mmCIF file of C-alpha atoms in Angstrom:
data_model
loop_
_atom_site.group_PDB
_atom_site.id
_atom_site.type_symbol
_atom_site.label_atom_id
_atom_site.label_comp_id
_atom_site.label_asym_id
_atom_site.label_seq_id
_atom_site.Cartn_x
_atom_site.Cartn_y
_atom_site.Cartn_z
ATOM 1 C CA MET A 203 -51.425 -131.793 53.316
ATOM 2 C CA PRO A 204 -52.995 -132.837 49.983
ATOM 3 C CA GLN A 205 -54.384 -130.046 47.797
ATOM 4 C CA ASN A 206 -57.980 -131.137 48.363
ATOM 5 C CA GLY A 207 -57.583 -129.994 51.978
ATOM 6 C CA LEU A 208 -57.784 -133.520 53.340
ATOM 7 C CA SER A 209 -55.070 -135.031 55.492
ATOM 8 C CA SER A 210 -53.258 -138.227 54.599
ATOM 9 C CA GLY A 211 -53.663 -141.336 56.753
ATOM 10 C CA GLU A 212 -56.680 -141.869 59.012
ATOM 11 C CA PRO A 213 -59.489 -139.361 58.311
ATOM 12 C CA THR A 214 -60.107 -136.794 61.034
ATOM 13 C CA ILE A 215 -62.977 -134.561 62.036
ATOM 14 C CA ASN A 216 -61.102 -131.758 60.204
ATOM 15 C CA ASP A 217 -61.324 -133.814 57.003
ATOM 16 C CA VAL A 218 -65.068 -134.309 57.442
ATOM 17 C CA ALA A 219 -65.571 -130.588 58.002
ATOM 18 C CA ALA A 220 -63.479 -129.700 54.920
ATOM 19 C CA LEU A 221 -65.299 -132.146 52.648
ATOM 20 C CA ALA A 222 -68.736 -131.077 53.886
ATOM 21 C CA GLY A 223 -67.854 -127.379 53.797
ATOM 22 C CA VAL A 224 -68.839 -126.749 57.415
ATOM 23 C CA SER A 225 -67.127 -125.958 60.685
ATOM 24 C CA ILE A 226 -65.631 -128.585 62.981
ATOM 25 C CA ARG A 227 -68.174 -127.523 65.609
ATOM 26 C CA THR A 228 -71.050 -128.365 63.265
ATOM 27 C CA VAL A 229 -69.592 -131.807 62.578
ATOM 28 C CA SER A 230 -69.233 -132.319 66.325
ATOM 29 C CA ARG A 231 -72.901 -131.461 66.825
ATOM 30 C CA VAL A 232 -73.934 -134.112 64.295
ATOM 31 C CA LEU A 233 -71.682 -136.714 65.935
ATOM 32 C CA ASN A 234 -73.270 -135.927 69.290
ATOM 33 C CA HIS A 235 -76.841 -136.109 67.942
ATOM 34 C CA SER A 236 -77.526 -132.431 68.601
ATOM 35 C CA PRO A 237 -80.852 -131.136 67.234
ATOM 36 C CA LYS A 238 -79.175 -127.793 66.406
ATOM 37 C CA VAL A 239 -78.308 -128.804 62.844
ATOM 38 C CA ASN A 240 -80.701 -128.533 59.892
ATOM 39 C CA ASP A 241 -81.501 -131.615 57.835
ATOM 40 C CA ASP A 242 -79.602 -130.541 54.694
ATOM 41 C CA THR A 243 -76.403 -129.841 56.618
ATOM 42 C CA ARG A 244 -76.775 -133.066 58.623
ATOM 43 C CA THR A 245 -77.162 -135.067 55.396
ATOM 44 C CA ARG A 246 -74.099 -133.373 53.844
ATOM 45 C CA ILE A 247 -71.990 -134.155 56.908
ATOM 46 C CA GLN A 248 -73.202 -137.756 57.059
ATOM 47 C CA ASP A 249 -72.324 -138.184 53.375
ATOM 48 C CA ALA A 250 -68.815 -136.894 54.090
ATOM 49 C CA ILE A 251 -68.486 -139.267 57.042
ATOM 50 C CA ASP A 252 -69.552 -142.199 54.864
ATOM 51 C CA ARG A 253 -67.244 -141.246 51.962
ATOM 52 C CA LEU A 254 -64.239 -140.921 54.259
ATOM 53 C CA ASN A 255 -65.197 -143.944 56.373
ATOM 54 C CA PHE A 256 -64.599 -141.671 59.356
ATOM 55 C CA ARG A 257 -64.837 -143.164 62.835
ATOM 56 C CA PRO A 258 -64.814 -140.657 65.703
ATOM 57 C CA SER A 259 -62.180 -141.228 68.359
ATOM 58 C CA LEU A 260 -63.760 -142.274 71.644
ATOM 59 C CA ARG A 261 -60.813 -140.737 73.480
ATOM 60 C CA ALA A 262 -61.198 -137.411 71.701
ATOM 61 C CA ARG A 263 -64.934 -137.355 72.384
ATOM 62 C CA ALA A 264 -64.319 -138.153 76.027
ATOM 63 C CA LEU A 265 -61.816 -135.326 76.393
ATOM 64 C CA ALA A 266 -64.099 -132.864 74.627
ATOM 65 C CA LYS A 267 -67.182 -133.829 76.630
ATOM 66 C CA GLY A 268 -65.563 -134.536 79.975
ATOM 67 C CA ARG A 269 -67.044 -138.034 79.908
ATOM 68 C CA SER A 270 -65.686 -141.516 79.349
ATOM 69 C CA PHE A 271 -68.463 -142.767 77.055
ATOM 70 C CA LEU A 272 -68.327 -145.991 79.038
ATOM 71 C CA ILE A 273 -71.384 -147.669 80.562
ATOM 72 C CA GLY A 274 -70.949 -150.202 83.345
ATOM 73 C CA LEU A 275 -73.017 -153.370 83.691
ATOM 74 C CA VAL A 276 -73.001 -154.695 87.255
ATOM 75 C CA HIS A 277 -74.443 -158.150 87.878
ATOM 76 C CA ASN A 278 -74.178 -161.389 89.804
ATOM 77 C CA ASP A 279 -75.841 -163.772 87.375
ATOM 78 C CA ARG A 280 -74.285 -167.210 86.943
ATOM 79 C CA ASN A 281 -76.803 -168.053 84.222
ATOM 80 C CA ALA A 282 -74.768 -167.503 81.060
ATOM 81 C CA LEU A 283 -77.884 -167.637 78.865
ATOM 82 C CA VAL A 284 -79.544 -164.758 80.726
ATOM 83 C CA LEU A 285 -76.338 -162.751 80.992
ATOM 84 C CA ASP A 286 -75.650 -163.099 77.274
ATOM 85 C CA SER A 287 -79.105 -161.716 76.478
ATOM 86 C CA VAL A 288 -78.562 -158.796 78.871
ATOM 87 C CA GLN A 289 -75.154 -157.926 77.457
ATOM 88 C CA ARG A 290 -76.433 -158.033 73.888
ATOM 89 C CA GLY A 291 -79.294 -155.698 74.769
ATOM 90 C CA ILE A 292 -77.021 -153.148 76.451
ATOM 91 C CA VAL A 293 -74.426 -153.257 73.680
ATOM 92 C CA ARG A 294 -77.122 -152.813 71.024
ATOM 93 C CA GLU A 295 -78.223 -149.466 72.415
ATOM 94 C CA ALA A 296 -74.832 -148.330 73.703
ATOM 95 C CA THR A 297 -73.107 -148.888 70.354
ATOM 96 C CA ARG A 298 -75.865 -147.057 68.525
ATOM 97 C CA ARG A 299 -75.287 -144.055 70.788
ATOM 98 C CA GLY A 300 -71.479 -144.122 70.647
ATOM 99 C CA TYR A 301 -70.814 -145.731 74.038
ATOM 100 C CA GLU A 302 -68.822 -148.795 75.026
ATOM 101 C CA VAL A 303 -69.834 -151.309 77.704
ATOM 102 C CA ILE A 304 -67.739 -152.781 80.497
ATOM 103 C CA GLY A 305 -69.048 -155.505 82.809
ATOM 104 C CA HIS A 306 -68.381 -156.281 86.461
ATOM 105 C CA SER A 307 -69.507 -159.233 88.588
ATOM 106 C CA VAL A 308 -70.344 -158.263 92.167
ATOM 107 C CA PRO A 309 -69.603 -160.609 95.117
ATOM 108 C CA MET A 310 -73.069 -160.836 96.652
ATOM 109 C CA GLY A 311 -73.180 -161.631 100.355
ATOM 110 C CA ASP A 312 -69.862 -159.875 100.923
ATOM 111 C CA PRO A 313 -70.172 -157.063 103.500
ATOM 112 C CA GLY A 314 -68.239 -154.823 101.109
ATOM 113 C CA ALA A 315 -70.412 -155.554 98.060
ATOM 114 C CA ALA A 316 -71.774 -151.998 97.773
ATOM 115 C CA GLU A 317 -68.266 -150.562 98.084
ATOM 116 C CA ASP A 318 -67.160 -153.039 95.418
ATOM 117 C CA VAL A 319 -69.672 -151.501 93.005
ATOM 118 C CA LEU A 320 -68.499 -147.980 93.859
ATOM 119 C CA GLY A 321 -64.869 -149.008 93.427
ATOM 120 C CA PHE A 322 -65.628 -150.422 89.994
ATOM 121 C CA ALA A 323 -67.430 -147.230 88.949
ATOM 122 C CA ARG A 324 -64.488 -145.092 90.099
ATOM 123 C CA ARG A 325 -61.756 -147.265 88.548
ATOM 124 C CA ALA A 326 -63.508 -147.685 85.221
ATOM 125 C CA ARG A 327 -64.675 -144.028 85.232
ATOM 126 C CA VAL A 328 -67.998 -145.045 83.767
ATOM 127 C CA ASP A 329 -70.579 -142.392 82.958
ATOM 128 C CA GLY A 330 -73.304 -144.527 84.547
ATOM 129 C CA LEU A 331 -74.414 -148.017 85.495
ATOM 130 C CA VAL A 332 -77.071 -150.525 84.468
ATOM 131 C CA VAL A 333 -77.654 -152.561 87.621
ATOM 132 C CA MET A 334 -79.091 -156.058 87.298
ATOM 133 C CA PRO A 335 -80.800 -158.177 89.966
ATOM 134 C CA PRO A 336 -79.888 -159.376 92.508
ATOM 135 C CA VAL A 337 -77.322 -156.565 92.781
ATOM 136 C CA SER A 338 -80.035 -153.953 92.201
ATOM 137 C CA ASP A 339 -81.884 -155.203 95.295
ATOM 138 C CA MET A 340 -78.873 -154.681 97.574
ATOM 139 C CA ALA A 341 -79.789 -152.491 100.550
ATOM 140 C CA GLY A 342 -77.957 -149.168 100.597
ATOM 141 C CA LEU A 343 -76.599 -149.379 97.044
ATOM 142 C CA PRO A 344 -78.878 -146.730 95.445
ATOM 143 C CA ALA A 345 -77.992 -144.217 98.183
ATOM 144 C CA ALA A 346 -74.276 -144.987 97.882
ATOM 145 C CA LEU A 347 -74.350 -144.437 94.111
ATOM 146 C CA ALA A 348 -76.269 -141.186 94.566
ATOM 147 C CA ARG A 349 -73.675 -139.924 97.069
ATOM 148 C CA ASP A 350 -70.961 -140.673 94.529
ATOM 149 C CA HIS A 351 -73.002 -138.958 91.776
ATOM 150 C CA VAL A 352 -73.079 -142.111 89.651
ATOM 151 C CA PRO A 353 -76.191 -142.222 87.412
ATOM 152 C CA ALA A 354 -77.783 -145.651 87.637
ATOM 153 C CA VAL A 355 -80.764 -147.453 86.147
ATOM 154 C CA ALA A 356 -81.869 -150.710 87.739
ATOM 155 C CA ILE A 357 -83.879 -153.734 86.681
ATOM 156 C CA SER A 358 -85.786 -155.424 89.488
ATOM 157 C CA ALA A 359 -88.855 -157.491 90.273
ATOM 158 C CA VAL A 360 -90.023 -154.826 92.743
ATOM 159 C CA PRO A 361 -89.921 -150.998 92.881
ATOM 160 C CA ILE A 362 -86.786 -149.602 94.534
ATOM 161 C CA GLU A 363 -86.275 -146.062 95.786
ATOM 162 C CA GLY A 364 -83.086 -144.179 94.991
ATOM 163 C CA TYR A 365 -82.169 -145.229 91.456
ATOM 164 C CA GLY A 366 -82.504 -142.814 88.573
ATOM 165 C CA ALA A 367 -85.053 -145.204 87.084
ATOM 166 C CA VAL A 368 -86.195 -148.790 87.631
ATOM 167 C CA LEU A 369 -87.550 -151.125 84.967
ATOM 168 C CA LEU A 370 -89.864 -153.641 86.611
ATOM 169 C CA SER A 371 -89.765 -157.319 85.679
ATOM 170 C CA GLN A 372 -93.305 -158.449 86.572
ATOM 171 C CA GLU A 373 -92.284 -161.843 87.912
ATOM 172 C CA ARG A 374 -95.066 -162.220 90.481
ATOM 173 C CA GLN A 375 -97.731 -161.841 87.774
ATOM 174 C CA ALA A 376 -95.894 -164.208 85.421
ATOM 175 C CA ALA A 377 -95.542 -166.919 88.079
ATOM 176 C CA GLY A 378 -99.269 -166.588 88.740
ATOM 177 C CA ASP A 379 -99.836 -167.197 85.036
ATOM 178 C CA VAL A 380 -97.934 -170.480 85.383
ATOM 179 C CA ALA A 381 -100.261 -171.602 88.173
ATOM 180 C CA ARG A 382 -103.330 -170.629 86.161
ATOM 181 C CA HIS A 383 -101.976 -172.506 83.127
ATOM 182 C CA LEU A 384 -101.552 -175.719 85.130
ATOM 183 C CA LEU A 385 -104.929 -175.325 86.818
ATOM 184 C CA ALA A 386 -106.599 -174.883 83.423
ATOM 185 C CA LEU A 387 -105.013 -178.180 82.350
ATOM 186 C CA GLY A 388 -106.751 -179.894 85.272
ATOM 187 C CA HIS A 389 -103.771 -180.236 87.605
ATOM 188 C CA ARG A 390 -104.433 -180.111 91.335
ATOM 189 C CA ARG A 391 -101.366 -181.855 92.767
ATOM 190 C CA ILE A 392 -98.828 -179.186 91.852
ATOM 191 C CA ALA A 393 -95.337 -178.826 93.328
ATOM 192 C CA MET A 394 -92.743 -176.074 93.027
ATOM 193 C CA ILE A 395 -88.973 -175.786 92.996
ATOM 194 C CA THR A 396 -88.215 -172.260 94.182
ATOM 195 C CA GLY A 397 -85.129 -170.163 93.685
ATOM 196 C CA PRO A 398 -83.002 -169.064 96.671
ATOM 197 C CA GLN A 399 -85.356 -167.416 99.140
ATOM 198 C CA ASP A 400 -82.861 -164.676 99.987
ATOM 199 C CA MET A 401 -83.348 -163.277 96.465
ATOM 200 C CA ILE A 402 -86.246 -160.899 95.802
ATOM 201 C CA SER A 403 -86.939 -162.288 92.332
ATOM 202 C CA ALA A 404 -87.205 -165.833 93.728
ATOM 203 C CA ILE A 405 -89.536 -164.651 96.477
ATOM 204 C CA GLU A 406 -91.722 -162.841 93.947
ATOM 205 C CA ARG A 407 -91.997 -165.938 91.752
ATOM 206 C CA ARG A 408 -92.936 -168.138 94.687
ATOM 207 C CA ASP A 409 -95.463 -165.665 96.079
ATOM 208 C CA GLY A 410 -97.111 -165.135 92.698
ATOM 209 C CA PHE A 411 -97.418 -168.873 92.131
ATOM 210 C CA VAL A 412 -98.689 -169.666 95.640
ATOM 211 C CA ASP A 413 -101.167 -166.758 95.614
ATOM 212 C CA ALA A 414 -102.669 -167.903 92.299
ATOM 213 C CA LEU A 415 -103.096 -171.432 93.647
ATOM 214 C CA ALA A 416 -104.695 -170.008 96.790
ATOM 215 C CA ASP A 417 -107.208 -168.128 94.643
ATOM 216 C CA ALA A 418 -108.312 -171.572 93.406
ATOM 217 C CA GLY A 419 -108.464 -172.935 96.964
ATOM 218 C CA LEU A 420 -105.231 -174.902 96.635
ATOM 219 C CA ALA A 421 -101.663 -174.887 97.907
ATOM 220 C CA PRO A 422 -98.523 -176.556 96.521
ATOM 221 C CA VAL A 423 -98.477 -180.216 97.513
ATOM 222 C CA ALA A 424 -94.742 -179.849 98.115
ATOM 223 C CA GLU A 425 -91.908 -177.364 97.717
ATOM 224 C CA ALA A 426 -88.162 -177.657 97.412
ATOM 225 C CA GLU A 427 -85.676 -174.792 97.361
ATOM 226 C CA GLY A 428 -83.059 -174.751 94.629
ATOM 227 C CA ASP A 429 -80.242 -172.371 93.757
ATOM 228 C CA TYR A 430 -81.053 -172.040 90.031
ATOM 229 C CA SER A 431 -78.477 -174.724 89.120
ATOM 230 C CA LEU A 432 -79.067 -177.986 87.228
ATOM 231 C CA ALA A 433 -77.825 -180.019 90.196
ATOM 232 C CA SER A 434 -80.323 -178.393 92.558
ATOM 233 C CA GLY A 435 -83.121 -179.054 90.051
ATOM 234 C CA VAL A 436 -82.157 -182.740 89.909
ATOM 235 C CA LEU A 437 -82.061 -183.106 93.700
ATOM 236 C CA ALA A 438 -85.364 -181.282 94.126
ATOM 237 C CA ALA A 439 -87.063 -183.369 91.436
ATOM 238 C CA GLN A 440 -85.885 -186.605 93.035
ATOM 239 C CA ALA A 441 -87.383 -185.541 96.356
ATOM 240 C CA LEU A 442 -90.673 -184.282 94.900
ATOM 241 C CA LEU A 443 -91.291 -187.278 92.666
ATOM 242 C CA ALA A 444 -90.557 -189.714 95.497
ATOM 243 C CA ALA A 445 -93.731 -188.553 97.275
ATOM 244 C CA SER A 446 -96.770 -190.792 97.247
ATOM 245 C CA PRO A 447 -98.902 -189.832 95.484
ATOM 246 C CA ALA A 448 -96.514 -187.800 93.366
ATOM 247 C CA PRO A 449 -97.348 -184.379 91.908
ATOM 248 C CA THR A 450 -98.796 -184.304 88.415
ATOM 249 C CA ALA A 451 -97.092 -180.983 87.674
ATOM 250 C CA ILE A 452 -93.904 -179.222 88.788
ATOM 251 C CA PHE A 453 -93.090 -175.543 88.332
ATOM 252 C CA ALA A 454 -89.349 -174.875 88.505
ATOM 253 C CA ALA A 455 -88.380 -171.241 89.044
ATOM 254 C CA ASN A 456 -85.913 -171.218 86.162
ATOM 255 C CA ASP A 457 -85.332 -173.179 82.965
ATOM 256 C CA ILE A 458 -82.104 -174.780 84.180
ATOM 257 C CA MET A 459 -83.783 -176.348 87.224
ATOM 258 C CA ALA A 460 -86.691 -177.398 84.987
ATOM 259 C CA ALA A 461 -84.125 -179.179 82.800
ATOM 260 C CA GLY A 462 -83.115 -181.073 85.953
ATOM 261 C CA VAL A 463 -86.730 -182.175 86.424
ATOM 262 C CA LEU A 464 -86.911 -183.437 82.828
ATOM 263 C CA LYS A 465 -83.633 -185.289 83.338
ATOM 264 C CA VAL A 466 -84.933 -187.110 86.433
ATOM 265 C CA ALA A 467 -88.247 -187.884 84.717
ATOM 266 C CA ALA A 468 -86.463 -189.370 81.698
ATOM 267 C CA GLU A 469 -84.125 -191.460 83.848
ATOM 268 C CA HIS A 470 -87.068 -193.013 85.718
ATOM 269 C CA GLY A 471 -89.471 -193.486 82.825
ATOM 270 C CA VAL A 472 -91.895 -190.761 83.888
ATOM 271 C CA ALA A 473 -93.628 -189.620 80.722
ATOM 272 C CA VAL A 474 -93.737 -185.852 80.152
ATOM 273 C CA PRO A 475 -96.358 -184.489 79.784
ATOM 274 C CA ALA A 476 -98.560 -187.612 79.883
ATOM 275 C CA ALA A 477 -97.768 -188.354 83.545
ATOM 276 C CA LEU A 478 -96.007 -185.144 84.609
ATOM 277 C CA SER A 479 -96.196 -181.554 83.363
ATOM 278 C CA VAL A 480 -93.120 -179.372 83.801
ATOM 279 C CA VAL A 481 -92.873 -175.590 83.503
ATOM 280 C CA GLY A 482 -89.768 -173.397 83.736
ATOM 281 C CA PHE A 483 -89.072 -169.693 83.894
ATOM 282 C CA ASP A 484 -86.761 -167.468 81.783
ATOM 283 C CA GLY A 485 -87.670 -168.232 78.174
ATOM 284 C CA SER A 486 -84.033 -168.989 77.375
ATOM 285 C CA ILE A 487 -82.920 -170.829 74.243
ATOM 286 C CA LEU A 488 -82.535 -173.893 76.469
ATOM 287 C CA ALA A 489 -86.332 -174.273 76.522
ATOM 288 C CA GLU A 490 -86.331 -174.975 72.782
ATOM 289 C CA MET A 491 -83.324 -177.295 72.942
ATOM 290 C CA LEU A 492 -84.833 -179.677 75.486
ATOM 291 C CA THR A 493 -86.897 -182.750 74.619
ATOM 292 C CA PRO A 494 -89.756 -182.321 75.126
ATOM 293 C CA SER A 495 -89.575 -178.578 74.539
ATOM 294 C CA LEU A 496 -90.132 -176.703 77.778
ATOM 295 C CA THR A 497 -93.182 -174.626 78.628
ATOM 296 C CA THR A 498 -91.684 -171.499 80.150
ATOM 297 C CA VAL A 499 -92.126 -167.823 80.941
ATOM 298 C CA SER A 500 -90.452 -165.566 78.423
ATOM 299 C CA ARG A 501 -88.457 -162.949 80.308
ATOM 300 C CA PRO A 502 -87.209 -160.464 77.655
ATOM 301 C CA PHE A 503 -84.154 -159.295 79.560
ATOM 302 C CA GLY A 504 -82.383 -158.268 76.346
ATOM 303 C CA ASP A 505 -85.143 -155.800 75.532
ATOM 304 C CA MET A 506 -85.272 -154.625 79.140
ATOM 305 C CA ALA A 507 -81.515 -154.083 79.208
ATOM 306 C CA GLU A 508 -81.729 -152.117 75.966
ATOM 307 C CA MET A 509 -84.471 -149.927 77.445
ATOM 308 C CA ALA A 510 -82.504 -149.440 80.655
ATOM 309 C CA THR A 511 -79.477 -148.352 78.632
ATOM 310 C CA ARG A 512 -81.590 -145.889 76.670
ATOM 311 C CA GLN A 513 -82.857 -144.354 79.897
ATOM 312 C CA LEU A 514 -79.371 -144.262 81.400
ATOM 313 C CA ILE A 515 -77.913 -142.422 78.403
ATOM 314 C CA ALA A 516 -80.802 -139.962 78.543
ATOM 315 C CA MET A 517 -79.881 -139.295 82.186
ATOM 316 C CA ILE A 518 -76.171 -138.966 81.374
ATOM 317 C CA GLU A 519 -76.833 -136.536 78.557
ATOM 318 C CA GLY A 520 -79.304 -134.467 80.558
ATOM 319 C CA GLN A 521 -82.354 -135.425 78.514
ATOM 320 C CA MET A 522 -84.102 -137.069 81.454
ATOM 321 C CA VAL A 523 -84.424 -136.153 85.112
ATOM 322 C CA ALA A 524 -83.567 -138.973 87.509
ATOM 323 C CA GLY A 525 -86.719 -140.697 88.678
ATOM 324 C CA GLN A 526 -88.776 -139.502 85.719
ATOM 325 C CA ALA A 527 -88.764 -142.231 83.076
ATOM 326 C CA PRO A 528 -89.981 -141.248 79.602
ATOM 327 C CA ALA A 529 -93.693 -141.946 79.236
ATOM 328 C CA ASP A 530 -93.225 -143.840 75.958
ATOM 329 C CA ILE A 531 -90.895 -146.442 77.504
ATOM 330 C CA ALA A 532 -92.660 -149.279 79.291
ATOM 331 C CA SER A 533 -91.144 -152.433 80.662
ATOM 332 C CA PRO A 534 -91.883 -155.346 78.285
ATOM 333 C CA ALA A 535 -94.328 -157.924 79.572
ATOM 334 C CA LEU A 536 -93.343 -161.401 80.681
ATOM 335 C CA SER A 537 -95.416 -164.023 78.891
ATOM 336 C CA LEU A 538 -96.108 -167.727 79.251
ATOM 337 C CA ILE A 539 -94.945 -169.761 76.236
ATOM 338 C CA PRO A 540 -96.756 -173.144 76.157
ATOM 339 C CA ALA A 541 -94.731 -176.019 74.696
ATOM 340 C CA GLN A 542 -94.583 -179.807 74.784
ATOM 341 C CA SER A 543 -93.706 -180.267 78.466
ATOM 342 C CA SER A 544 -97.142 -179.327 79.817
ATOM 343 C CA GLY A 545 -100.429 -181.056 79.067
ATOM 344 C CA PRO A 546 -103.767 -182.125 80.534
ATOM 345 C CA CYS A 547 -103.710 -183.960 83.843
ATOM 346 C CA ALA A 548 -104.223 -187.695 83.277
ATOM 347 C CA GLY A 549 -104.804 -188.508 86.924
ATOM 348 C CA LEU A 550 -102.590 -189.467 89.841
ATOM 349 C CA GLU A 551 -99.771 -191.945 89.422
ATOM 350 C CA ARG A 552 -97.226 -193.474 91.754
ATOM 351 C CA PHE A 553 -93.608 -193.213 90.696
ATOM 352 C CA SER A 554 -90.732 -195.332 91.961
ATOM 353 C CA ILE A 555 -87.832 -192.918 92.348
#
């Protein structure tokens, strides 16, 4: 060993302790964010870590703590834009706290879907799970995770019993805001393309939209059910715009289906928004890429995933009791983002589709 007391090769926790003049246990406390270290000592240890470019071994930490320092993300979202935002949010918080993230897609509709989630948690030996919709809405899953002692935080459009915590995505309220936006623009012949009606989030969006129209004494002039894909948005738009008289506004329950509406409108010379207003839902980057830019509901899933991860780690590390979310953490609001695809109603027109 060199005379300065430091080892050759990759720096170790022993090297940090020697350079800072403290015990290995004190260094460990700093690495694990323990409050039992005074500020001067913490600063001295952090300086030693920076000078040595020390990176703690995840394997060593796991052995010492009896944990894997792995967080699982379980999902069934085919929308790559939404999933990317979710993964970035989880990784942001997990990395900051010294955890790694591993993802798993769940086969929804399979009778063994809940067991699939449990099998993933056991195989990967994760310390806990962030559960995304529609997986989070699966009947029996919260109880199964609790029986297996797997900490889990869910994101959902509705409250769910049994998870350690649930961050609510207020999709019913946001869909109502879409209806009110179109009504304020003078639209009365308003149609909707819903998401799959076996998904809670899709049901919440439809109900919020329909309820807000009902408050104004109206109902959708037509509805078509999509599956959140571009193809289903195209088919639905073709059917809705073939009506006579056609709707002057269409709300599609996600941005991808709304892109299908814009595609059909462009192909048939229907001017947006002069003859037809179109609104989506998700607030994905796609909304800005479309021409015209898409009026949409911003759904900050990245921020929600980051918050869910923060709560999960608090549960894992014993800083939070399951079911008691910290008072200073609130689910971020969904907000309507007006853009070029929605405008004042210019009256009824007949389209040849």
